[in-house]
PDB file of C-alpha atoms and ligand atoms in Angstrom:
ATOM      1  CA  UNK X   1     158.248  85.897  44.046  1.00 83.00           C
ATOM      2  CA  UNK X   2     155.327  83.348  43.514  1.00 93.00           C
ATOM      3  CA  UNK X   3     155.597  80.571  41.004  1.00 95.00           C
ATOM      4  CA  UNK X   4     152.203  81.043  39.505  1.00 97.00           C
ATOM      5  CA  UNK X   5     150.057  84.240  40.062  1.00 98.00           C
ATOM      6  CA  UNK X   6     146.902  84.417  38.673  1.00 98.00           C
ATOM      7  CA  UNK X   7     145.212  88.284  38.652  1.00 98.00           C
ATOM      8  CA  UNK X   8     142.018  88.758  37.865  1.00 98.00           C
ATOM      9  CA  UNK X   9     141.362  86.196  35.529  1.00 98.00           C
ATOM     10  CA  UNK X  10     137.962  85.908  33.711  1.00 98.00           C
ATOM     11  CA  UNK X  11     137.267  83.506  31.117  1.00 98.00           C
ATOM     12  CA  UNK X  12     133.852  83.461  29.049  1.00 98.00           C
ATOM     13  CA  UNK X  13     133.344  80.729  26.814  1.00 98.00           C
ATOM     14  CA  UNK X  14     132.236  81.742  23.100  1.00 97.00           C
ATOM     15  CA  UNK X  15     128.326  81.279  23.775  1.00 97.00           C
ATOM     16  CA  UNK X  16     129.030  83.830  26.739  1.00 97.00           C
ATOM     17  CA  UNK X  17     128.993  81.885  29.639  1.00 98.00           C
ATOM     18  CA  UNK X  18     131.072  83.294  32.097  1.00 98.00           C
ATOM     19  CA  UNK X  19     132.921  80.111  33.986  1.00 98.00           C
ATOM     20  CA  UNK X  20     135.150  82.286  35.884  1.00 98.00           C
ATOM     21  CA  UNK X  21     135.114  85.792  37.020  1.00 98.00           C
ATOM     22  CA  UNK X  22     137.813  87.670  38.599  1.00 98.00           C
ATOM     23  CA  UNK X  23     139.478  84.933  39.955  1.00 98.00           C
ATOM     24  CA  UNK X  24     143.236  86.087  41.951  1.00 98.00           C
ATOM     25  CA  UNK X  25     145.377  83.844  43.877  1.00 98.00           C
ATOM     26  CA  UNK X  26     149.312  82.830  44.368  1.00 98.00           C
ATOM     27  CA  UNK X  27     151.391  80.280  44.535  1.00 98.00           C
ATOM     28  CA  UNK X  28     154.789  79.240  46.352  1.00 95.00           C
ATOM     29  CA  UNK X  29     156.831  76.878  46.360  1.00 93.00           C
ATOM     30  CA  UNK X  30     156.242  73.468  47.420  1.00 93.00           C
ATOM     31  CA  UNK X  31     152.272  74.189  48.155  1.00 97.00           C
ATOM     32  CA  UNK X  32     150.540  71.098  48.004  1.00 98.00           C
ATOM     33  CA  UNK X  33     146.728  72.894  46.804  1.00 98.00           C
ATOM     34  CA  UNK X  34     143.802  71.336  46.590  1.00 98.00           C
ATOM     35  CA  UNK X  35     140.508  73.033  44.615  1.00 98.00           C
ATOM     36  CA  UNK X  36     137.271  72.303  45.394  1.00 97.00           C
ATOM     37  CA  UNK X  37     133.877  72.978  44.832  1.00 96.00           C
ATOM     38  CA  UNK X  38     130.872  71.240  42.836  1.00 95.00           C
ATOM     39  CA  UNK X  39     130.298  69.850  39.497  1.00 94.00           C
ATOM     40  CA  UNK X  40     130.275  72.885  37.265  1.00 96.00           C
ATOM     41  CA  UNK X  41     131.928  75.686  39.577  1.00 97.00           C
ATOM     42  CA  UNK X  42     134.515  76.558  36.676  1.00 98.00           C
ATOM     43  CA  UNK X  43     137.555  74.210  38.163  1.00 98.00           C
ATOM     44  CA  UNK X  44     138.679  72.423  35.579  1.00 97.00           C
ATOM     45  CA  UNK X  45     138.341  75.757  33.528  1.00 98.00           C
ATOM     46  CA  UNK X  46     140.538  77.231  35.773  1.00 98.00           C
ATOM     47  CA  UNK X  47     143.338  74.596  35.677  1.00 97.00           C
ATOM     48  CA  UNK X  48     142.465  74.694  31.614  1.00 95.00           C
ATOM     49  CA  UNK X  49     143.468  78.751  31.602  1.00 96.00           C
ATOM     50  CA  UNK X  50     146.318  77.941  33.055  1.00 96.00           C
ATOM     51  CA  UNK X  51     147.702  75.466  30.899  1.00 92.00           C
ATOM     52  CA  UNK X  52     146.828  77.892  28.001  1.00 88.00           C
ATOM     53  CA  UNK X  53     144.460  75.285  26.805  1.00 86.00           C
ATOM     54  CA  UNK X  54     141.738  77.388  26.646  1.00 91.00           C
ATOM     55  CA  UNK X  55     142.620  81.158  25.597  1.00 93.00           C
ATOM     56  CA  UNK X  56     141.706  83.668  28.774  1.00 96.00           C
ATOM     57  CA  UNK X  57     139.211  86.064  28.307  1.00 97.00           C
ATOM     58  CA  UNK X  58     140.352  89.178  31.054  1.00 98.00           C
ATOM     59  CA  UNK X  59     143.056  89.453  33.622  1.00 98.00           C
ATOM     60  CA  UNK X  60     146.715  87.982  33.768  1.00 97.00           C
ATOM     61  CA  UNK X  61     148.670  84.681  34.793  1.00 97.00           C
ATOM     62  CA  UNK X  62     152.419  84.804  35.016  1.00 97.00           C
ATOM     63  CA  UNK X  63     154.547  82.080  35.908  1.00 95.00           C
ATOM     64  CA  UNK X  64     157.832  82.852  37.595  1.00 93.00           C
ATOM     65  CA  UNK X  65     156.880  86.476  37.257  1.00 93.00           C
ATOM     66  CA  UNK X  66     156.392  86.443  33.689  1.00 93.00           C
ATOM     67  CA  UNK X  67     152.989  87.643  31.822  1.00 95.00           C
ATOM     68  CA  UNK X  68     152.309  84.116  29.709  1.00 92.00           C
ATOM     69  CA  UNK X  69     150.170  86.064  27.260  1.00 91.00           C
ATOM     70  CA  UNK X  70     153.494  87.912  26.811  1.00 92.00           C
ATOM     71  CA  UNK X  71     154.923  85.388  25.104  1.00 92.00           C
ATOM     72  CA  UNK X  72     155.983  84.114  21.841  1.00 92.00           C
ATOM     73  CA  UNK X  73     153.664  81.037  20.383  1.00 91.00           C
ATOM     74  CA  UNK X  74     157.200  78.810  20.796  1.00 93.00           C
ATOM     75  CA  UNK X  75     158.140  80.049  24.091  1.00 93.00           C
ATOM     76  CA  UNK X  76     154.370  79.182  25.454  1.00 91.00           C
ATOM     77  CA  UNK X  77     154.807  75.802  23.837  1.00 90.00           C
ATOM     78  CA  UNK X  78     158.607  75.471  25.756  1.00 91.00           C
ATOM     79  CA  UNK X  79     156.401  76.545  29.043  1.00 91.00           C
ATOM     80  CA  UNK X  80     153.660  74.351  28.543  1.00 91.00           C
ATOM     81  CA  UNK X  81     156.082  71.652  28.355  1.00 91.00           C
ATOM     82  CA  UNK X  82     156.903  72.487  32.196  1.00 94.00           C
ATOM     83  CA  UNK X  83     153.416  72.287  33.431  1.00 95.00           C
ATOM     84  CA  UNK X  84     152.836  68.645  34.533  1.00 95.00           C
ATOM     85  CA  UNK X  85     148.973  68.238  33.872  1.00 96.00           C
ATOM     86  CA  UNK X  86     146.811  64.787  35.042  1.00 97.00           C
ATOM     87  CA  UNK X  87     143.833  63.854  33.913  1.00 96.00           C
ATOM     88  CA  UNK X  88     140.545  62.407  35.688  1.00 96.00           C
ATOM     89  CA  UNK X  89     140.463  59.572  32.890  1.00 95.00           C
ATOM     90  CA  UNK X  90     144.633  59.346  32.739  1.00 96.00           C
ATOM     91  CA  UNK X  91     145.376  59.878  28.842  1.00 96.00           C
ATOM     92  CA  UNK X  92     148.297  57.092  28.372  1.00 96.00           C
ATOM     93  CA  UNK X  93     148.797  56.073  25.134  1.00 94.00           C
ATOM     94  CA  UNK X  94     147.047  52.343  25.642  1.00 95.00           C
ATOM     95  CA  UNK X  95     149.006  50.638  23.006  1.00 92.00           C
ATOM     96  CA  UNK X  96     152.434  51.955  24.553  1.00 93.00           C
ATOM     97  CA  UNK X  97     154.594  50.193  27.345  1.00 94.00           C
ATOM     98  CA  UNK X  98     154.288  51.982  30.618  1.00 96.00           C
ATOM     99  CA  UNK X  99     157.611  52.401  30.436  1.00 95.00           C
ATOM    100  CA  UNK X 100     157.106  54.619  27.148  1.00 94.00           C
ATOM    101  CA  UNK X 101     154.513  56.423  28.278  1.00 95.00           C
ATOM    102  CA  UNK X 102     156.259  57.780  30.529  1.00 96.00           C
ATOM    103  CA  UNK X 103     159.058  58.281  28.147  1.00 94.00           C
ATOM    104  CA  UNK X 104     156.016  60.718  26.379  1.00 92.00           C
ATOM    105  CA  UNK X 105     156.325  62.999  29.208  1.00 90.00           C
ATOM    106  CA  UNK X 106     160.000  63.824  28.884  1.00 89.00           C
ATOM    107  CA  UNK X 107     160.235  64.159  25.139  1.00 88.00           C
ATOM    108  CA  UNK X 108     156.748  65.125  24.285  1.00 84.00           C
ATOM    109  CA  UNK X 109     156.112  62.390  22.132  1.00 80.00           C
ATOM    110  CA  UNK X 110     157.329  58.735  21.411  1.00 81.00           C
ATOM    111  CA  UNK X 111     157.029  57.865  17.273  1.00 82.00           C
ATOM    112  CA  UNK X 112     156.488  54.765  15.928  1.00 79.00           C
ATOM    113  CA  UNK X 113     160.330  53.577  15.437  1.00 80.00           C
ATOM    114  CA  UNK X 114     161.047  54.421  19.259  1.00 80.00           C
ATOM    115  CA  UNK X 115     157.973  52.284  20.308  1.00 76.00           C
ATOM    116  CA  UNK X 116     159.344  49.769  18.011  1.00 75.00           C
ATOM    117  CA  UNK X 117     163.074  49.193  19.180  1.00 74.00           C
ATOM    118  CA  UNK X 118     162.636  50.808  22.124  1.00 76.00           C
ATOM    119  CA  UNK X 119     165.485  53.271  21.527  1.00 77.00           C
ATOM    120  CA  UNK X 120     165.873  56.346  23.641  1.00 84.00           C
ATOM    121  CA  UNK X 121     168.915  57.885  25.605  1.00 85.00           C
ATOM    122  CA  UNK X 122     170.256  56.793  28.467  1.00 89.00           C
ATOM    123  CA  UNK X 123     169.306  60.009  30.300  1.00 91.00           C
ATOM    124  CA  UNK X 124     165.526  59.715  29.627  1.00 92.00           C
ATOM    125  CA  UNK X 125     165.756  56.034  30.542  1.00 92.00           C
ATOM    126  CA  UNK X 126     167.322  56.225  33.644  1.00 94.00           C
ATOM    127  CA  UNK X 127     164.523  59.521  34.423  1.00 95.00           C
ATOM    128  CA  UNK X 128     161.406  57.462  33.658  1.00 95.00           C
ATOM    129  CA  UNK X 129     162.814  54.578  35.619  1.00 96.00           C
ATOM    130  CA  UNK X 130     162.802  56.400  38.428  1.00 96.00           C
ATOM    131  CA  UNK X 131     160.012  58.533  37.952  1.00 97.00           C
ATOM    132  CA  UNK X 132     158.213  55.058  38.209  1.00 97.00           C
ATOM    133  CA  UNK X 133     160.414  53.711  40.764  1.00 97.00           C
ATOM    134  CA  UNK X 134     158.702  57.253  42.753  1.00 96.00           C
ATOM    135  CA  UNK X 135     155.512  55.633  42.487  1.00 96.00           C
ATOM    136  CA  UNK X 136     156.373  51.841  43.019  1.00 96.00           C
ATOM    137  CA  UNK X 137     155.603  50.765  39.243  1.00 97.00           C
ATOM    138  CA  UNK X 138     158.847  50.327  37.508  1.00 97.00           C
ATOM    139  CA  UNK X 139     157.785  46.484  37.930  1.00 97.00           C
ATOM    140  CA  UNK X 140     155.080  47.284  35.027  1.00 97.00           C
ATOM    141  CA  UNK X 141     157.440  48.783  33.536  1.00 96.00           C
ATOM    142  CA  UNK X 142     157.258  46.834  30.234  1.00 95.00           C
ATOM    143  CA  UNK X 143     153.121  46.061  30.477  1.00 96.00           C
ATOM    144  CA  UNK X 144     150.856  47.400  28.013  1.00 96.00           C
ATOM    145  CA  UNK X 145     149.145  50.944  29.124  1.00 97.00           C
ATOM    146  CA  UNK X 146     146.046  49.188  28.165  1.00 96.00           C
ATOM    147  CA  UNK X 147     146.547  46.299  30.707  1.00 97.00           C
ATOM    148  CA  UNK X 148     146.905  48.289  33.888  1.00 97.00           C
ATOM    149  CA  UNK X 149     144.135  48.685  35.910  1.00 96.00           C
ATOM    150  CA  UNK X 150     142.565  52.804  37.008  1.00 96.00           C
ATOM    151  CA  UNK X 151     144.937  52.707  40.090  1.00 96.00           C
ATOM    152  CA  UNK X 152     148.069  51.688  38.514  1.00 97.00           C
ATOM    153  CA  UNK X 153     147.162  54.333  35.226  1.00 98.00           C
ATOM    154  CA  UNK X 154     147.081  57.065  37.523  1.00 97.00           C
ATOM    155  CA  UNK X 155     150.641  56.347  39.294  1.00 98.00           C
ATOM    156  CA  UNK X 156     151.797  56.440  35.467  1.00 98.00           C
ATOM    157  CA  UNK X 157     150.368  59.372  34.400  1.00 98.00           C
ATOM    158  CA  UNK X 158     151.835  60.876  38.095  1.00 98.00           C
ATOM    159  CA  UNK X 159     155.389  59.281  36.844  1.00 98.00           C
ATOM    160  CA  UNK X 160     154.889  60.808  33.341  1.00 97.00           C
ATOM    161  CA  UNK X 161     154.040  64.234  34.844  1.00 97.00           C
ATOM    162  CA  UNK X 162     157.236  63.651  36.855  1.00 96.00           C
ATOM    163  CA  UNK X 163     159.279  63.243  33.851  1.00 96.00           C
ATOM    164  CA  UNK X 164     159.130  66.658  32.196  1.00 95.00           C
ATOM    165  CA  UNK X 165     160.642  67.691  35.625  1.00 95.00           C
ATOM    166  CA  UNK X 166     157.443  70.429  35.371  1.00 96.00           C
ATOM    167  CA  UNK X 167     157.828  73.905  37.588  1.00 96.00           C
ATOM    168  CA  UNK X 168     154.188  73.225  38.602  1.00 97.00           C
ATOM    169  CA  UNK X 169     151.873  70.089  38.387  1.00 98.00           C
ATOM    170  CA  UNK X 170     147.890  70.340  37.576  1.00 98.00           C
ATOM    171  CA  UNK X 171     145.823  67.368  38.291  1.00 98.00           C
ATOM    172  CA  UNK X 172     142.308  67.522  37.181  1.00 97.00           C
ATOM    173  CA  UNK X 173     139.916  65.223  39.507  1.00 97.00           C
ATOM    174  CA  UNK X 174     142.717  62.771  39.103  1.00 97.00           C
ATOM    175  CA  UNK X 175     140.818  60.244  41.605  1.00 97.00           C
ATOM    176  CA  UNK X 176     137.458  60.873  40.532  1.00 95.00           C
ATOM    177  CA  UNK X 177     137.080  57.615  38.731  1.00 94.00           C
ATOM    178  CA  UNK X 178     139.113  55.551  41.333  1.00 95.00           C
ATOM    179  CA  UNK X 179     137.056  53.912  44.115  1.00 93.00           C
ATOM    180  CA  UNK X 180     137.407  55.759  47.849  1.00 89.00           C
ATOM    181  CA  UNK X 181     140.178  53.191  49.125  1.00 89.00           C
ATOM    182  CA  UNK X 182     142.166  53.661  45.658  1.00 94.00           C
ATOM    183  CA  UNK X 183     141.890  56.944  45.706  1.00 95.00           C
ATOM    184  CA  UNK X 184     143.045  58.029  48.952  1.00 95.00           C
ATOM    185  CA  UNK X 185     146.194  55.975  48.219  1.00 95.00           C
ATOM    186  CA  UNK X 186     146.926  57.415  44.719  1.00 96.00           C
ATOM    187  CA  UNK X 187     146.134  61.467  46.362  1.00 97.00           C
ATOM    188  CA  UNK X 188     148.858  59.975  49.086  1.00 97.00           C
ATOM    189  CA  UNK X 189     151.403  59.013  46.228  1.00 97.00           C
ATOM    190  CA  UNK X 190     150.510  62.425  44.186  1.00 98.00           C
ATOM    191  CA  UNK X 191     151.334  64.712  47.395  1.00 98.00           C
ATOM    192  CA  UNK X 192     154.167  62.249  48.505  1.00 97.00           C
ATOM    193  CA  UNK X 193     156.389  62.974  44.851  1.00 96.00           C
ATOM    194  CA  UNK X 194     155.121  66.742  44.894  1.00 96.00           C
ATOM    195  CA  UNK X 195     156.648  67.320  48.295  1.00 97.00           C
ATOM    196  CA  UNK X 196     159.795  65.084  47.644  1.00 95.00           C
ATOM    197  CA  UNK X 197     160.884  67.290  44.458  1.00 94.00           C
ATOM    198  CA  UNK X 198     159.330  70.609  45.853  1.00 94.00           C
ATOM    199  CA  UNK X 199     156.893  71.025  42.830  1.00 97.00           C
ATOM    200  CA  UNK X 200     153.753  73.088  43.368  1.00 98.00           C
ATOM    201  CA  UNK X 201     150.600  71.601  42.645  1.00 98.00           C
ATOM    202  CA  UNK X 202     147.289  72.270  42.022  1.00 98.00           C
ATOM    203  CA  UNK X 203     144.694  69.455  42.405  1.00 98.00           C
ATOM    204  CA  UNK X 204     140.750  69.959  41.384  1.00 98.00           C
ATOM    205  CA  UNK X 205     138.767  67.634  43.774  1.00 96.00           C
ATOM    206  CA  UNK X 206     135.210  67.582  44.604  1.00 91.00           C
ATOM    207  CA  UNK X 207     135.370  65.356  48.074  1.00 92.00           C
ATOM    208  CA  UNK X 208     136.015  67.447  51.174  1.00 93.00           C
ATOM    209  CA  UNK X 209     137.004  65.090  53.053  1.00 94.00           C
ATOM    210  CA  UNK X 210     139.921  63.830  50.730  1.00 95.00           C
ATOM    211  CA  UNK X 211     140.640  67.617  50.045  1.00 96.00           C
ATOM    212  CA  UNK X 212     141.059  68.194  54.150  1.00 96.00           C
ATOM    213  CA  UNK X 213     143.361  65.419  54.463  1.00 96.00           C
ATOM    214  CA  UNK X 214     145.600  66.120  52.053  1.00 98.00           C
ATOM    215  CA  UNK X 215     145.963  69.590  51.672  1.00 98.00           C
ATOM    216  CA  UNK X 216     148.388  72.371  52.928  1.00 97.00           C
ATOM    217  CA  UNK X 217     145.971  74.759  51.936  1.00 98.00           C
ATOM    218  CA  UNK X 218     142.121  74.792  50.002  1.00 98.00           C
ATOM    219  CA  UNK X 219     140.900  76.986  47.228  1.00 98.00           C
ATOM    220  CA  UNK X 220     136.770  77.136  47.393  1.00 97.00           C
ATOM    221  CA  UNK X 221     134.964  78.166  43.797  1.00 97.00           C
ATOM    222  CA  UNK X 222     131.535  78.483  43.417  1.00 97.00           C
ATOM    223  CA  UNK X 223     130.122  80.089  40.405  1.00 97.00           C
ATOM    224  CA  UNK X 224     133.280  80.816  38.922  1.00 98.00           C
ATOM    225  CA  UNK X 225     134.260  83.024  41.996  1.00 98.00           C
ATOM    226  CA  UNK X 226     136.869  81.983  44.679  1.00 98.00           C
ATOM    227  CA  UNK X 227     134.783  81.977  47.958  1.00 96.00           C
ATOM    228  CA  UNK X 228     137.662  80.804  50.299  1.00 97.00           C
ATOM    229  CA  UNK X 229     141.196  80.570  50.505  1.00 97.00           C
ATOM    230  CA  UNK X 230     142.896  79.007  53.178  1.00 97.00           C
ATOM    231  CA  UNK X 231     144.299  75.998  55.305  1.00 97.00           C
ATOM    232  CA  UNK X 232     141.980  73.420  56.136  1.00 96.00           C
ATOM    233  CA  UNK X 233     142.317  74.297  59.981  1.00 95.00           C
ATOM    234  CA  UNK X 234     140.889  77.857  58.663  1.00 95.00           C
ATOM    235  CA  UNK X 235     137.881  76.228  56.806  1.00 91.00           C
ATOM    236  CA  UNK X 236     136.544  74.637  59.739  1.00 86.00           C
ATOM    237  CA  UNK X 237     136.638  77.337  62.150  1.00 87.00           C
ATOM    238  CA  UNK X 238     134.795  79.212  58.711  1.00 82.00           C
ATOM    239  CA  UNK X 239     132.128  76.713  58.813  1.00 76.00           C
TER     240      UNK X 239
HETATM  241  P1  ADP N   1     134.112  72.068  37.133  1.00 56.87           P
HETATM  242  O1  ADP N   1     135.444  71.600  36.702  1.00 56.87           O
HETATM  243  O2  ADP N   1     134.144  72.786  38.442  1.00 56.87           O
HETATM  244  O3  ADP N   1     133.074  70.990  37.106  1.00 56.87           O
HETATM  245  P2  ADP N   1     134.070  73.457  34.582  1.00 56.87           P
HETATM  246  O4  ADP N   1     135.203  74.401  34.587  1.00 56.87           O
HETATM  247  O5  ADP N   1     134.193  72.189  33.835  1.00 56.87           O
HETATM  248  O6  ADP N   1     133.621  73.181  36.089  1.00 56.87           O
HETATM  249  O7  ADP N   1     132.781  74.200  34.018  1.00 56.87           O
HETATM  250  C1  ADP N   1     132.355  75.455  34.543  1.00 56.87           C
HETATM  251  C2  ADP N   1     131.148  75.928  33.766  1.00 56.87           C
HETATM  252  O8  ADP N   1     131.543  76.283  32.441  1.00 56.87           O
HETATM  253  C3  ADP N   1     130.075  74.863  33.636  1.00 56.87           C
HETATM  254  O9  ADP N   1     128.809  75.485  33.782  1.00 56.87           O
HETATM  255  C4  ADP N   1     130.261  74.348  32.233  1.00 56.87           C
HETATM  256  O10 ADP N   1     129.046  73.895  31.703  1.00 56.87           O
HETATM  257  C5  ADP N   1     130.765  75.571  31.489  1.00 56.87           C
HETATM  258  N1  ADP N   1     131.612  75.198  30.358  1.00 56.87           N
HETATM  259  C6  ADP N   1     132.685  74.383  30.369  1.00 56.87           C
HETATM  260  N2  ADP N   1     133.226  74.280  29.147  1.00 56.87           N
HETATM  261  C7  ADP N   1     132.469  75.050  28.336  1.00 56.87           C
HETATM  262  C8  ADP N   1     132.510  75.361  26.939  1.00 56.87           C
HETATM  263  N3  ADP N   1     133.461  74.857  26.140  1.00 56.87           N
HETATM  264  N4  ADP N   1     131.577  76.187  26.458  1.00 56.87           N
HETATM  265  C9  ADP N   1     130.628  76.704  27.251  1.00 56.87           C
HETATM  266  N5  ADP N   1     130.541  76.460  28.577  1.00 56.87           N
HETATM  267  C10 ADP N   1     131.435  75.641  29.113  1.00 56.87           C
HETATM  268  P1  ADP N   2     149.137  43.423  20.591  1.00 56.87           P
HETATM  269  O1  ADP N   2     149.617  42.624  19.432  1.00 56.87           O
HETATM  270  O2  ADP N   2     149.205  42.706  21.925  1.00 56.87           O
HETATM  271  O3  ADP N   2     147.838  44.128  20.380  1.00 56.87           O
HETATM  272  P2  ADP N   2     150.896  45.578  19.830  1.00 56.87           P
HETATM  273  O4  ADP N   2     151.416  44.843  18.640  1.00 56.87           O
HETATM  274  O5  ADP N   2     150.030  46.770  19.632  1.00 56.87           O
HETATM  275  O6  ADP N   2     150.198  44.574  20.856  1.00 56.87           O
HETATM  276  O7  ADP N   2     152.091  46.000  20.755  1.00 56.87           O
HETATM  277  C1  ADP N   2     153.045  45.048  21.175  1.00 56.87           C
HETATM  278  C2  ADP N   2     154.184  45.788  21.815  1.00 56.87           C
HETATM  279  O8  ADP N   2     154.644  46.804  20.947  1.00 56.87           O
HETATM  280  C3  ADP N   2     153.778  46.441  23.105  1.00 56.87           C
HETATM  281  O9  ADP N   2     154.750  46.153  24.090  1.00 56.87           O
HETATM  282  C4  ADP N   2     153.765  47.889  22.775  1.00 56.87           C
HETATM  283  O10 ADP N   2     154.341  48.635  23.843  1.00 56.87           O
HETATM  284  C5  ADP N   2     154.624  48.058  21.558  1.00 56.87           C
HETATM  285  N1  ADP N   2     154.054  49.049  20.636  1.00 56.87           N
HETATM  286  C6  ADP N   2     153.024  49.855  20.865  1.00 56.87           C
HETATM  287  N2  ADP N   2     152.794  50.705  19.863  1.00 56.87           N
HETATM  288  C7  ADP N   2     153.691  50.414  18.913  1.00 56.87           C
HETATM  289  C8  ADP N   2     153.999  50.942  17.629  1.00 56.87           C
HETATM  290  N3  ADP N   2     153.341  51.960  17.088  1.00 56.87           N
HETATM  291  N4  ADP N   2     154.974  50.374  16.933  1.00 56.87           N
HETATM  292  C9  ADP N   2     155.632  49.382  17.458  1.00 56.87           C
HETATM  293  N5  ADP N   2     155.434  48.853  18.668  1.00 56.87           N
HETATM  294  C10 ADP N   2     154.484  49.363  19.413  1.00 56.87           C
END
């Protein structure tokens, strides 16, 4: 049974704009995916449907075989808590310790008297240690979010992704803003922890070349439609 199946999903946006359209795909376990197409070809809508941050408009996703629009408003919330998603422009809380932001991942949120004594439970500690020991920053552990710079944010976002041990992870152009060299290494450190704890993932990219490298197998929208699906070896004997 796939981990995510997506059936014949359409979303249109409330002025009518139709960013997807009957958009059907699978996913196993382990699959290291990577999305691409150009600016405006309805990726980041699709990972956005999926995370049931935007509200679908036709057609189904299930995760683990069950219908998501099937459930309760709690149980999506439970189930959103288990999809790992990472941001183009990372989303850490900037006045929070690395260390606690990653701590955000596991329990949702941190409040203002955790930030301040720095209690939490053993068990989370010893997690988000090594969910930043997975991406070789547990020695910023106690720096300011603020203080780190794009390369270093993105290896804490991938650690606080990590942390809510998610059934699938959805990265949104999460190298977009890095420069080439940077990014190549951080795409190498996101497919690195995916394949270590056997977590699916879905990453929107728009540079081929990065996509081809990294991926076990590439999704091509245009205009809201899937136009390929395949391994990289099968997009170059397609073009
Ligand atoms: P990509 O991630 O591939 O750049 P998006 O999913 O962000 O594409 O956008 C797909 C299309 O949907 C674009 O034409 C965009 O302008 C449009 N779109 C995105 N968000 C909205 C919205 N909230 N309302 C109307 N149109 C939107
Ligand atoms: P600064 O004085 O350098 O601007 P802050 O006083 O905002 O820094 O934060 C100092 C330390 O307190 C940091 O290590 C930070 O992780 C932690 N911290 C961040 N947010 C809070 C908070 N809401 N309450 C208490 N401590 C916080």
């Amino acid at each position: 049974q796939a981990l995510l199946a997506v059936q014949d999903l359409s979303k249109v946006y409330p002025n009518g704009y139709e960013a997807l359209s009957n958009v059907s795909f699978s996913v196993q376990a382990g699959e290291f995916i990577c999305i691409i197409g150009r600016s405006g070809a309805g990726k980041s809508t699709l990972l956005r449907c999926i995370n049931g941050l935007v509200p679908i408009s036709q057609g189904s996703i299930r995760v683990q075989g069950t219908n998501v629009a099937s459930l309760s408003d709690n149980q999506k919330m439970l189930l959103r808590r288990k999809i790992g998603f990472i941001f183009q422009e990372f989303n850490l809380v900037g006045r929070l310790s690395v260390f606690q932001n990653v701590l955000t991942g596991r329990l949702g949120y941190v409040n203002d008297l955790q930030a301040l004594f720095g209690y939490f439970g053993r068990e989370h500690r010893e997690k988000a240690l090594s969910c930043l020991q997975r991406v070789n920053m547990s020695h910023r552990a106690n720096y300011r979010a603020d203080n780190l710079s794009g390369g270093e944010k993105q290896r804490v976002a991938i650690a606080r992704a990590l942390a809510q041990e998610p059934l699938i992870l959805l990265a949104d152009e999460p190298v977009a803003s890095l420069d080439p060299e940077l990014s190549w290494s951080v795409m190498g450190d996101l497919r690195k922890v995916a394949k270590e704890e056997g977590v699916p993932t879905l990453v929107n990219i728009h540079d081929m070349e990065t996509a081809r490298h990294f991926a076990d197998r590439i999704i091509g929208i245009a205009g809201g439609q899937i136009l390929f699906d395949g391994t990289p070896d099968q997009l170059d004997s397609a073009t």
